[in-house]
PDB file of C-alpha atoms and ligand atoms in Angstrom:
ATOM      1  CA  MET A   1     -23.464  47.211  82.172  1.00 78.00           C
ATOM      2  CA  ALA A   2     -23.729  45.701  78.686  1.00 92.00           C
ATOM      3  CA  ARG A   3     -25.982  47.537  76.246  1.00 97.00           C
ATOM      4  CA  THR A   4     -29.158  45.823  75.090  1.00 98.00           C
ATOM      5  CA  ALA A   5     -31.606  46.294  72.234  1.00 98.00           C
ATOM      6  CA  VAL A   6     -33.930  47.945  74.777  1.00 98.00           C
ATOM      7  CA  ASP A   7     -31.231  50.544  75.521  1.00 98.00           C
ATOM      8  CA  LEU A   8     -31.024  51.426  71.825  1.00 98.00           C
ATOM      9  CA  LEU A   9     -34.781  51.982  71.709  1.00 98.00           C
ATOM     10  CA  ALA A  10     -34.501  54.236  74.760  1.00 98.00           C
ATOM     11  CA  MET A  11     -31.721  56.182  73.058  1.00 98.00           C
ATOM     12  CA  LYS A  12     -34.081  57.096  70.214  1.00 98.00           C
ATOM     13  CA  ALA A  13     -36.739  58.128  72.715  1.00 97.00           C
ATOM     14  CA  GLY A  14     -34.153  60.339  74.431  1.00 98.00           C
ATOM     15  CA  SER A  15     -32.860  61.768  71.115  1.00 97.00           C
ATOM     16  CA  GLU A  16     -29.420  60.252  71.809  1.00 98.00           C
ATOM     17  CA  ARG A  17     -27.465  59.282  68.718  1.00 98.00           C
ATOM     18  CA  ILE A  18     -26.314  55.680  68.384  1.00 98.00           C
ATOM     19  CA  ALA A  19     -22.734  54.884  67.312  1.00 98.00           C
ATOM     20  CA  MET A  20     -22.207  51.472  65.731  1.00 98.00           C
ATOM     21  CA  ILE A  21     -19.271  49.847  63.980  1.00 98.00           C
ATOM     22  CA  THR A  22     -18.551  46.436  62.514  1.00 98.00           C
ATOM     23  CA  ALA A  23     -15.869  44.157  63.947  1.00 98.00           C
ATOM     24  CA  TYR A  24     -14.881  40.615  63.121  1.00 98.00           C
ATOM     25  CA  ASP A  25     -12.270  39.549  65.662  1.00 98.00           C
ATOM     26  CA  TYR A  26     -11.218  39.812  69.307  1.00 98.00           C
ATOM     27  CA  PRO A  27      -8.723  42.702  69.197  1.00 98.00           C
ATOM     28  CA  THR A  28     -10.890  45.023  67.101  1.00 98.00           C
ATOM     29  CA  ALA A  29     -13.931  44.155  69.222  1.00 98.00           C
ATOM     30  CA  ARG A  30     -11.968  45.063  72.349  1.00 98.00           C
ATOM     31  CA  LEU A  31     -10.818  48.321  70.782  1.00 98.00           C
ATOM     32  CA  ALA A  32     -14.319  49.251  69.596  1.00 98.00           C
ATOM     33  CA  ASP A  33     -15.737  48.387  73.008  1.00 98.00           C
ATOM     34  CA  ALA A  34     -13.083  50.434  74.807  1.00 98.00           C
ATOM     35  CA  ALA A  35     -13.830  53.328  72.417  1.00 98.00           C
ATOM     36  CA  GLY A  36     -17.387  53.227  73.700  1.00 98.00           C
ATOM     37  CA  VAL A  37     -19.503  52.294  70.688  1.00 98.00           C
ATOM     38  CA  ASP A  38     -23.064  51.311  71.553  1.00 98.00           C
ATOM     39  CA  ALA A  39     -23.215  48.213  69.355  1.00 98.00           C
ATOM     40  CA  ILE A  40     -20.912  46.058  67.255  1.00 98.00           C
ATOM     41  CA  LEU A  41     -22.208  44.278  64.174  1.00 98.00           C
ATOM     42  CA  VAL A  42     -20.436  41.123  63.075  1.00 98.00           C
ATOM     43  CA  GLY A  43     -21.478  41.898  59.531  1.00 98.00           C
ATOM     44  CA  ASP A  44     -21.357  39.592  56.562  1.00 98.00           C
ATOM     45  CA  THR A  45     -19.108  42.291  55.086  1.00 97.00           C
ATOM     46  CA  LEU A  46     -16.482  40.076  56.677  1.00 97.00           C
ATOM     47  CA  GLY A  47     -16.675  38.136  53.416  1.00 97.00           C
ATOM     48  CA  MET A  48     -15.231  41.157  51.613  1.00 95.00           C
ATOM     49  CA  VAL A  49     -12.988  42.944  54.106  1.00 95.00           C
ATOM     50  CA  VAL A  50     -11.608  39.894  55.940  1.00 97.00           C
ATOM     51  CA  LEU A  51     -11.992  36.883  53.628  1.00 97.00           C
ATOM     52  CA  GLY A  52     -11.284  38.571  50.269  1.00 94.00           C
ATOM     53  CA  HIS A  53     -14.530  37.765  48.432  1.00 95.00           C
ATOM     54  CA  ASP A  54     -15.973  40.364  46.070  1.00 92.00           C
ATOM     55  CA  SER A  55     -19.404  40.318  47.733  1.00 93.00           C
ATOM     56  CA  THR A  56     -21.118  39.119  50.902  1.00 96.00           C
ATOM     57  CA  VAL A  57     -22.877  36.316  49.026  1.00 95.00           C
ATOM     58  CA  PRO A  58     -20.404  33.468  49.822  1.00 97.00           C
ATOM     59  CA  VAL A  59     -20.503  34.061  53.601  1.00 98.00           C
ATOM     60  CA  THR A  60     -21.873  31.131  55.618  1.00 98.00           C
ATOM     61  CA  VAL A  61     -23.526  30.781  59.007  1.00 98.00           C
ATOM     62  CA  ALA A  62     -20.373  28.986  60.195  1.00 98.00           C
ATOM     63  CA  ASP A  63     -18.269  32.024  59.167  1.00 98.00           C
ATOM     64  CA  ILE A  64     -20.494  34.381  61.157  1.00 98.00           C
ATOM     65  CA  VAL A  65     -20.554  32.082  64.196  1.00 98.00           C
ATOM     66  CA  TYR A  66     -16.753  31.741  64.179  1.00 98.00           C
ATOM     67  CA  HIS A  67     -16.200  35.512  64.044  1.00 98.00           C
ATOM     68  CA  THR A  68     -19.044  36.347  66.432  1.00 98.00           C
ATOM     69  CA  ARG A  69     -17.493  34.124  69.098  1.00 98.00           C
ATOM     70  CA  ALA A  70     -14.270  36.129  68.916  1.00 98.00           C
ATOM     71  CA  VAL A  71     -16.122  39.466  68.966  1.00 98.00           C
ATOM     72  CA  ALA A  72     -18.318  38.395  71.883  1.00 98.00           C
ATOM     73  CA  ARG A  73     -15.171  37.575  73.875  1.00 98.00           C
ATOM     74  CA  GLY A  74     -13.826  41.072  73.221  1.00 98.00           C
ATOM     75  CA  ALA A  75     -16.961  43.182  73.716  1.00 98.00           C
ATOM     76  CA  ARG A  76     -17.839  43.807  77.331  1.00 97.00           C
ATOM     77  CA  ASP A  77     -20.252  46.737  77.062  1.00 98.00           C
ATOM     78  CA  ALA A  78     -21.340  46.994  73.425  1.00 98.00           C
ATOM     79  CA  LEU A  79     -24.336  45.082  72.129  1.00 98.00           C
ATOM     80  CA  VAL A  80     -23.049  42.333  69.807  1.00 98.00           C
ATOM     81  CA  ILE A  81     -25.255  41.717  66.762  1.00 98.00           C
ATOM     82  CA  GLY A  82     -24.705  38.736  64.458  1.00 98.00           C
ATOM     83  CA  ASP A  83     -25.567  39.138  60.765  1.00 98.00           C
ATOM     84  CA  MET A  84     -27.682  36.407  59.172  1.00 98.00           C
ATOM     85  CA  PRO A  85     -25.962  35.534  55.881  1.00 98.00           C
ATOM     86  CA  PHE A  86     -27.397  35.040  52.406  1.00 97.00           C
ATOM     87  CA  PHE A  87     -29.960  32.252  52.163  1.00 97.00           C
ATOM     88  CA  SER A  88     -29.788  31.439  55.845  1.00 98.00           C
ATOM     89  CA  TYR A  89     -33.324  32.853  56.435  1.00 98.00           C
ATOM     90  CA  GLN A  90     -35.080  33.317  53.083  1.00 96.00           C
ATOM     91  CA  MET A  91     -36.299  29.723  52.639  1.00 97.00           C
ATOM     92  CA  SER A  92     -38.735  29.597  55.552  1.00 98.00           C
ATOM     93  CA  ASP A  93     -39.447  31.144  58.923  1.00 98.00           C
ATOM     94  CA  GLU A  94     -38.215  27.900  60.499  1.00 98.00           C
ATOM     95  CA  GLN A  95     -34.877  28.243  58.711  1.00 98.00           C
ATOM     96  CA  ALA A  96     -34.664  31.866  59.890  1.00 98.00           C
ATOM     97  CA  MET A  97     -35.340  30.837  63.492  1.00 98.00           C
ATOM     98  CA  ARG A  98     -32.734  28.093  63.344  1.00 98.00           C
ATOM     99  CA  THR A  99     -30.114  30.525  62.049  1.00 98.00           C
ATOM    100  CA  ALA A 100     -30.983  33.108  64.702  1.00 98.00           C
ATOM    101  CA  ALA A 101     -30.745  30.428  67.411  1.00 98.00           C
ATOM    102  CA  THR A 102     -27.326  29.344  66.102  1.00 98.00           C
ATOM    103  CA  LEU A 103     -25.944  32.889  66.142  1.00 98.00           C
ATOM    104  CA  ILE A 104     -27.199  33.418  69.686  1.00 98.00           C
ATOM    105  CA  GLN A 105     -26.399  30.018  71.200  1.00 98.00           C
ATOM    106  CA  ASP A 106     -23.192  29.093  69.368  1.00 98.00           C
ATOM    107  CA  GLY A 107     -21.914  32.538  68.406  1.00 98.00           C
ATOM    108  CA  GLY A 108     -22.723  34.454  71.583  1.00 98.00           C
ATOM    109  CA  ALA A 109     -24.549  37.288  69.762  1.00 98.00           C
ATOM    110  CA  ARG A 110     -27.234  39.121  71.728  1.00 98.00           C
ATOM    111  CA  ALA A 111     -29.235  40.199  68.682  1.00 98.00           C
ATOM    112  CA  VAL A 112     -29.343  39.344  64.969  1.00 98.00           C
ATOM    113  CA  LYS A 113     -29.709  41.328  61.755  1.00 98.00           C
ATOM    114  CA  LEU A 114     -31.240  40.313  58.453  1.00 98.00           C
ATOM    115  CA  GLU A 115     -31.819  42.053  55.139  1.00 98.00           C
ATOM    116  CA  GLY A 116     -35.123  42.851  53.450  1.00 97.00           C
ATOM    117  CA  GLY A 117     -38.469  44.447  54.217  1.00 97.00           C
ATOM    118  CA  ALA A 118     -42.047  43.135  54.062  1.00 98.00           C
ATOM    119  CA  PRO A 119     -41.025  39.719  52.611  1.00 97.00           C
ATOM    120  CA  VAL A 120     -39.002  38.889  55.744  1.00 98.00           C
ATOM    121  CA  ALA A 121     -41.450  40.447  58.231  1.00 98.00           C
ATOM    122  CA  SER A 122     -42.974  37.115  59.245  1.00 98.00           C
ATOM    123  CA  ALA A 123     -39.517  35.650  59.932  1.00 98.00           C
ATOM    124  CA  VAL A 124     -38.714  38.732  62.042  1.00 98.00           C
ATOM    125  CA  ARG A 125     -41.975  38.282  63.954  1.00 98.00           C
ATOM    126  CA  ARG A 126     -41.208  34.618  64.727  1.00 98.00           C
ATOM    127  CA  ILE A 127     -37.620  35.286  65.825  1.00 98.00           C
ATOM    128  CA  VAL A 128     -38.702  38.200  68.035  1.00 98.00           C
ATOM    129  CA  ALA A 129     -41.486  36.059  69.531  1.00 98.00           C
ATOM    130  CA  ALA A 130     -38.834  33.480  70.410  1.00 98.00           C
ATOM    131  CA  GLY A 131     -37.007  36.131  72.446  1.00 98.00           C
ATOM    132  CA  VAL A 132     -34.281  37.288  70.067  1.00 98.00           C
ATOM    133  CA  PRO A 133     -33.963  41.013  69.228  1.00 98.00           C
ATOM    134  CA  VAL A 134     -33.852  41.582  65.457  1.00 98.00           C
ATOM    135  CA  MET A 135     -32.392  44.471  63.487  1.00 98.00           C
ATOM    136  CA  GLY A 136     -33.742  45.030  59.957  1.00 98.00           C
ATOM    137  CA  HIS A 137     -31.837  46.310  56.931  1.00 98.00           C
ATOM    138  CA  VAL A 138     -33.369  48.064  53.897  1.00 98.00           C
ATOM    139  CA  GLY A 139     -32.149  50.216  51.020  1.00 97.00           C
ATOM    140  CA  LEU A 140     -29.024  48.671  49.538  1.00 96.00           C
ATOM    141  CA  THR A 141     -29.174  45.077  50.733  1.00 95.00           C
ATOM    142  CA  PRO A 142     -25.767  43.737  49.663  1.00 93.00           C
ATOM    143  CA  GLN A 143     -26.854  40.084  49.668  1.00 94.00           C
ATOM    144  CA  SER A 144     -29.058  41.011  46.669  1.00 92.00           C
ATOM    145  CA  VAL A 145     -26.216  42.744  44.827  1.00 88.00           C
ATOM    146  CA  HIS A 146     -26.707  40.578  41.730  1.00 88.00           C
ATOM    147  CA  ALA A 147     -30.387  41.512  41.513  1.00 89.00           C
ATOM    148  CA  LEU A 148     -29.736  45.187  42.293  1.00 90.00           C
ATOM    149  CA  GLY A 149     -27.023  45.469  39.622  1.00 85.00           C
ATOM    150  CA  GLY A 150     -24.253  46.708  41.918  1.00 85.00           C
ATOM    151  CA  PHE A 151     -23.584  48.599  45.113  1.00 88.00           C
ATOM    152  CA  LYS A 152     -25.477  51.789  44.314  1.00 91.00           C
ATOM    153  CA  LEU A 153     -27.905  54.336  45.740  1.00 93.00           C
ATOM    154  CA  GLN A 154     -31.397  52.868  46.216  1.00 91.00           C
ATOM    155  CA  ALA A 155     -34.950  54.265  46.312  1.00 93.00           C
ATOM    156  CA  ARG A 156     -34.305  57.032  43.798  1.00 94.00           C
ATOM    157  CA  THR A 157     -37.926  57.381  42.622  1.00 96.00           C
ATOM    158  CA  PRO A 158     -41.106  58.305  44.544  1.00 97.00           C
ATOM    159  CA  ALA A 159     -42.506  54.801  43.982  1.00 97.00           C
ATOM    160  CA  SER A 160     -39.413  53.025  45.283  1.00 97.00           C
ATOM    161  CA  ALA A 161     -39.177  55.503  48.186  1.00 97.00           C
ATOM    162  CA  ASN A 162     -42.752  54.597  49.142  1.00 97.00           C
ATOM    163  CA  ARG A 163     -41.891  50.895  48.941  1.00 97.00           C
ATOM    164  CA  LEU A 164     -38.939  51.433  51.256  1.00 98.00           C
ATOM    165  CA  ILE A 165     -41.126  53.284  53.777  1.00 98.00           C
ATOM    166  CA  ASP A 166     -43.640  50.405  53.668  1.00 98.00           C
ATOM    167  CA  ASP A 167     -40.804  47.905  54.197  1.00 98.00           C
ATOM    168  CA  ALA A 168     -39.494  49.837  57.205  1.00 98.00           C
ATOM    169  CA  LEU A 169     -42.993  50.036  58.706  1.00 98.00           C
ATOM    170  CA  ALA A 170     -43.504  46.299  58.148  1.00 98.00           C
ATOM    171  CA  LEU A 171     -40.267  45.548  60.009  1.00 98.00           C
ATOM    172  CA  GLU A 172     -41.230  47.845  62.876  1.00 98.00           C
ATOM    173  CA  ASP A 173     -44.657  46.224  63.047  1.00 98.00           C
ATOM    174  CA  ALA A 174     -43.017  42.773  63.135  1.00 98.00           C
ATOM    175  CA  GLY A 175     -41.049  43.791  66.223  1.00 98.00           C
ATOM    176  CA  ALA A 176     -37.614  44.808  64.883  1.00 98.00           C
ATOM    177  CA  PHE A 177     -35.758  46.979  67.421  1.00 98.00           C
ATOM    178  CA  ALA A 178     -33.840  49.027  64.815  1.00 98.00           C
ATOM    179  CA  ILE A 179     -33.359  49.251  61.061  1.00 98.00           C
ATOM    180  CA  VAL A 180     -30.229  49.851  59.005  1.00 98.00           C
ATOM    181  CA  LEU A 181     -30.829  52.248  56.095  1.00 98.00           C
ATOM    182  CA  GLU A 182     -28.054  51.700  53.565  1.00 97.00           C
ATOM    183  CA  LEU A 183     -27.343  53.982  50.596  1.00 97.00           C
ATOM    184  CA  VAL A 184     -30.637  55.843  50.426  1.00 97.00           C
ATOM    185  CA  PRO A 185     -31.151  59.549  49.704  1.00 97.00           C
ATOM    186  CA  LEU A 186     -30.837  61.586  52.869  1.00 96.00           C
ATOM    187  CA  ALA A 187     -34.290  63.198  52.652  1.00 97.00           C
ATOM    188  CA  LEU A 188     -35.810  59.710  52.493  1.00 98.00           C
ATOM    189  CA  ALA A 189     -33.738  58.564  55.488  1.00 98.00           C
ATOM    190  CA  GLU A 190     -35.003  61.599  57.410  1.00 98.00           C
ATOM    191  CA  ALA A 191     -38.618  60.820  56.461  1.00 98.00           C
ATOM    192  CA  VAL A 192     -38.270  57.166  57.547  1.00 98.00           C
ATOM    193  CA  THR A 193     -36.591  58.218  60.796  1.00 98.00           C
ATOM    194  CA  ARG A 194     -39.501  60.575  61.568  1.00 98.00           C
ATOM    195  CA  ARG A 195     -42.095  57.878  60.813  1.00 98.00           C
ATOM    196  CA  LEU A 196     -40.572  55.111  62.971  1.00 98.00           C
ATOM    197  CA  ARG A 197     -40.604  54.655  66.724  1.00 98.00           C
ATOM    198  CA  ILE A 198     -37.548  52.400  66.472  1.00 98.00           C
ATOM    199  CA  PRO A 199     -34.094  53.826  65.665  1.00 98.00           C
ATOM    200  CA  THR A 200     -32.735  54.052  62.124  1.00 98.00           C
ATOM    201  CA  ILE A 201     -29.037  53.328  61.714  1.00 98.00           C
ATOM    202  CA  GLY A 202     -27.640  54.926  58.579  1.00 98.00           C
ATOM    203  CA  ILE A 203     -24.773  53.985  56.322  1.00 98.00           C
ATOM    204  CA  GLY A 204     -24.576  56.281  53.332  1.00 96.00           C
ATOM    205  CA  ALA A 205     -27.962  57.688  54.361  1.00 98.00           C
ATOM    206  CA  GLY A 206     -26.935  61.064  55.763  1.00 97.00           C
ATOM    207  CA  PRO A 207     -27.053  62.638  59.209  1.00 97.00           C
ATOM    208  CA  GLY A 208     -30.826  62.453  59.675  1.00 98.00           C
ATOM    209  CA  CYS A 209     -30.779  58.890  61.035  1.00 98.00           C
ATOM    210  CA  ASP A 210     -30.880  58.071  64.738  1.00 98.00           C
ATOM    211  CA  GLY A 211     -27.483  56.411  64.537  1.00 98.00           C
ATOM    212  CA  GLN A 212     -24.685  55.532  62.172  1.00 98.00           C
ATOM    213  CA  ILE A 213     -22.775  52.385  61.313  1.00 98.00           C
ATOM    214  CA  GLN A 214     -19.603  52.014  59.295  1.00 97.00           C
ATOM    215  CA  VAL A 215     -17.516  49.068  58.201  1.00 97.00           C
ATOM    216  CA  LEU A 216     -14.443  49.265  60.439  1.00 97.00           C
ATOM    217  CA  HIS A 217     -11.984  48.537  57.624  1.00 96.00           C
ATOM    218  CA  ASP A 218     -13.358  51.403  55.502  1.00 94.00           C
ATOM    219  CA  LEU A 219     -13.237  53.810  58.414  1.00 95.00           C
ATOM    220  CA  ILE A 220      -9.616  53.105  59.360  1.00 95.00           C
ATOM    221  CA  GLY A 221      -8.246  52.413  55.879  1.00 93.00           C
ATOM    222  CA  LEU A 222      -7.430  48.780  56.598  1.00 93.00           C
ATOM    223  CA  ASP A 223      -7.172  47.541  53.025  1.00 85.00           C
ATOM    224  CA  GLY A 224      -4.703  44.969  51.719  1.00 81.00           C
ATOM    225  CA  ASP A 225      -4.052  47.347  48.823  1.00 79.00           C
ATOM    226  CA  PRO A 226      -4.035  50.835  50.369  1.00 74.00           C
ATOM    227  CA  GLU A 227      -2.908  52.510  47.121  1.00 74.00           C
ATOM    228  CA  ARG A 228      -6.060  51.290  45.428  1.00 71.00           C
ATOM    229  CA  GLY A 229      -7.720  54.016  47.486  1.00 63.00           C
ATOM    230  CA  HIS A 230     -10.932  52.020  47.794  1.00 67.00           C
ATOM    231  CA  ARG A 231     -12.914  53.900  50.402  1.00 77.00           C
ATOM    232  CA  PRO A 232     -16.643  54.267  49.854  1.00 85.00           C
ATOM    233  CA  ARG A 233     -17.699  57.909  49.646  1.00 84.00           C
ATOM    234  CA  HIS A 234     -19.959  57.508  52.655  1.00 88.00           C
ATOM    235  CA  ALA A 235     -17.159  56.166  54.878  1.00 87.00           C
ATOM    236  CA  GLY A 236     -15.307  58.702  56.980  1.00 83.00           C
ATOM    237  CA  HIS A 237     -11.503  58.840  56.794  1.00 86.00           C
ATOM    238  CA  TYR A 238     -10.279  58.373  60.338  1.00 94.00           C
ATOM    239  CA  ALA A 239      -6.947  56.549  59.912  1.00 94.00           C
ATOM    240  CA  ASP A 240      -4.612  54.920  57.386  1.00 93.00           C
ATOM    241  CA  VAL A 241      -4.017  51.667  59.195  1.00 95.00           C
ATOM    242  CA  GLY A 242      -3.283  49.672  56.002  1.00 94.00           C
ATOM    243  CA  VAL A 243      -0.379  51.960  55.132  1.00 94.00           C
ATOM    244  CA  ALA A 244       0.904  51.823  58.729  1.00 95.00           C
ATOM    245  CA  ILE A 245       0.792  47.995  58.830  1.00 96.00           C
ATOM    246  CA  ARG A 246       2.497  47.587  55.460  1.00 96.00           C
ATOM    247  CA  GLU A 247       5.230  50.070  56.449  1.00 97.00           C
ATOM    248  CA  ALA A 248       5.845  48.300  59.772  1.00 98.00           C
ATOM    249  CA  ILE A 249       6.168  44.909  58.035  1.00 98.00           C
ATOM    250  CA  ARG A 250       8.417  46.382  55.322  1.00 98.00           C
ATOM    251  CA  ARG A 251      10.770  47.847  57.978  1.00 98.00           C
ATOM    252  CA  TYR A 252      10.773  44.548  59.884  1.00 98.00           C
ATOM    253  CA  ALA A 253      11.673  42.531  56.772  1.00 98.00           C
ATOM    254  CA  ALA A 254      14.457  45.014  55.906  1.00 98.00           C
ATOM    255  CA  ASP A 255      15.860  44.766  59.462  1.00 98.00           C
ATOM    256  CA  VAL A 256      15.828  40.943  59.317  1.00 98.00           C
ATOM    257  CA  ARG A 257      17.727  41.019  56.042  1.00 98.00           C
ATOM    258  CA  SER A 258      20.300  43.540  57.291  1.00 98.00           C
ATOM    259  CA  GLY A 259      20.780  41.737  60.633  1.00 97.00           C
ATOM    260  CA  GLN A 260      19.358  44.680  62.639  1.00 97.00           C
ATOM    261  CA  PHE A 261      16.585  42.486  63.979  1.00 97.00           C
ATOM    262  CA  PRO A 262      16.529  40.884  66.459  1.00 96.00           C
ATOM    263  CA  ALA A 263      18.463  43.384  68.598  1.00 95.00           C
ATOM    264  CA  PRO A 264      20.096  42.213  71.885  1.00 92.00           C
ATOM    265  CA  ASP A 265      16.986  43.343  73.755  1.00 94.00           C
ATOM    266  CA  ASN A 266      14.825  40.999  71.686  1.00 95.00           C
ATOM    267  CA  ALA A 267      16.834  37.909  72.714  1.00 94.00           C
ATOM    268  CA  PHE A 268      17.485  35.977  75.928  1.00 95.00           C
ATOM    269  CA  ALA A 269      21.047  35.454  77.196  1.00 92.00           C
ATOM    270  CA  GLY A 270      20.340  32.529  79.542  1.00 94.00           C
ATOM    271  CA  SER A 271      22.250  31.886  82.782  1.00 96.00           C
ATOM    272  CA  ALA A 272      25.981  32.550  83.273  1.00 96.00           C
ATOM    273  CA  GLU A 273      26.463  28.811  83.839  1.00 94.00           C
ATOM    274  CA  LEU A 274      24.836  27.968  80.499  1.00 94.00           C
ATOM    275  CA  ARG A 275      26.850  30.621  78.688  1.00 93.00           C
ATOM    276  CA  ALA A 276      30.123  29.284  80.174  1.00 92.00           C
ATOM    277  CA  PHE A 277      29.171  25.745  79.196  1.00 91.00           C
ATOM    278  CA  LEU A 278      28.338  26.730  75.635  1.00 91.00           C
ATOM    279  CA  ALA A 279      31.550  28.772  75.350  1.00 91.00           C
ATOM    280  CA  ASP A 280      33.531  25.593  76.053  1.00 87.00           C
ATOM    281  CA  GLY A 281      33.071  23.933  72.670  1.00 79.00           C
ATOM    282  CA  ALA A 282      34.711  20.703  73.902  1.00 75.00           C
ATOM    283  CA  ALA A 283      32.015  20.188  76.551  1.00 78.00           C
ATOM    284  CA  ILE A 284      29.194  20.107  74.048  1.00 79.00           C
ATOM    285  CA  ARG A 285      28.159  16.573  73.141  1.00 77.00           C
ATOM    286  CA  PRO A 286      28.120  15.882  69.369  1.00 72.00           C
ATOM    287  CA  VAL A 287      24.596  15.663  67.944  1.00 70.00           C
ATOM    288  CA  ASN A 288      25.104  12.082  66.694  1.00 71.00           C
ATOM    289  CA  PRO A 289      27.898  10.568  68.812  1.00 59.00           C
ATOM    290  CA  VAL A 290      29.696   7.783  66.947  1.00 61.00           C
ATOM    291  CA  SER A 291      30.201   4.819  69.277  1.00 57.00           C
TER     292      SER A 291
HETATM  293  O1  KIV B 301     -22.560  43.393  56.807  1.00 67.38           O
HETATM  294  C1  KIV B 301     -22.416  44.554  57.216  1.00 67.38           C
HETATM  295  O2  KIV B 301     -21.346  44.970  57.652  1.00 67.38           O
HETATM  296  C2  KIV B 301     -23.569  45.437  57.165  1.00 67.38           C
HETATM  297  C3  KIV B 301     -23.356  46.886  57.442  1.00 67.38           C
HETATM  298  C4  KIV B 301     -22.718  47.534  56.269  1.00 67.38           C
HETATM  299  C5  KIV B 301     -24.609  47.558  57.852  1.00 67.38           C
HETATM  300  O3  KIV B 301     -24.641  44.991  56.884  1.00 67.38           O
END
């Protein structure tokens, strides 16, 4: 039975930890689903880890819809959440509702996520009232990277910690079913988690959250430049898939050049009749017969 936002709420009530991951295409969605994650986020991080941008800012609604469709086809049990990209909800509640409707109707998501606290609470309220589960996201909100001055730890002072708690409470009050806490001090994440009835999903926020999310590519080392060693400190190190892919392609290219590939097993002999015909060079009609 496919997981729902209601199931995630029940998991918090039952003190069950929630495992989430991002995915952006059919095969990784299938793999994540088969691995048993509770929810898959089609995050706007796809702009960075799939499309090669240096932030999530250029990602469009069409990008998210395109990738969410593929993920929705691959995820049978996990809850699929579509991320609302930069400036697809900040202009008005109506714009936010339209974007949420597009991700649900065209993309096949079963919930949406947006960034920000109290300023987006009324949009959250409207989307939830329309029947769409909404996940919030506070702390480091990557769509505001230019205003925040980089991807760095947030809420470092008592005043900003209080603001973050108020933002989380405003989202809960507006009807959000869960909130991502990104790059916040772990004691603050614990305090927010204790205050909320809805689950907190941490990324770089320590073990005190109700669940965790990671960007798949960080977790498995799927980077176009594996030697660069770019792996955020908060991401676990579970595989070196980038190195494995590059090595497989390097060996393939070497085998093509040396004639080792394709091997007889990779080719098709055809029927005995065809082989006999082709062996008789005289029987083969010239490509451009001269009359
Ligand atoms: O876009 C994304 O992948 C995210 C996660 C990092 C939470 O927002």
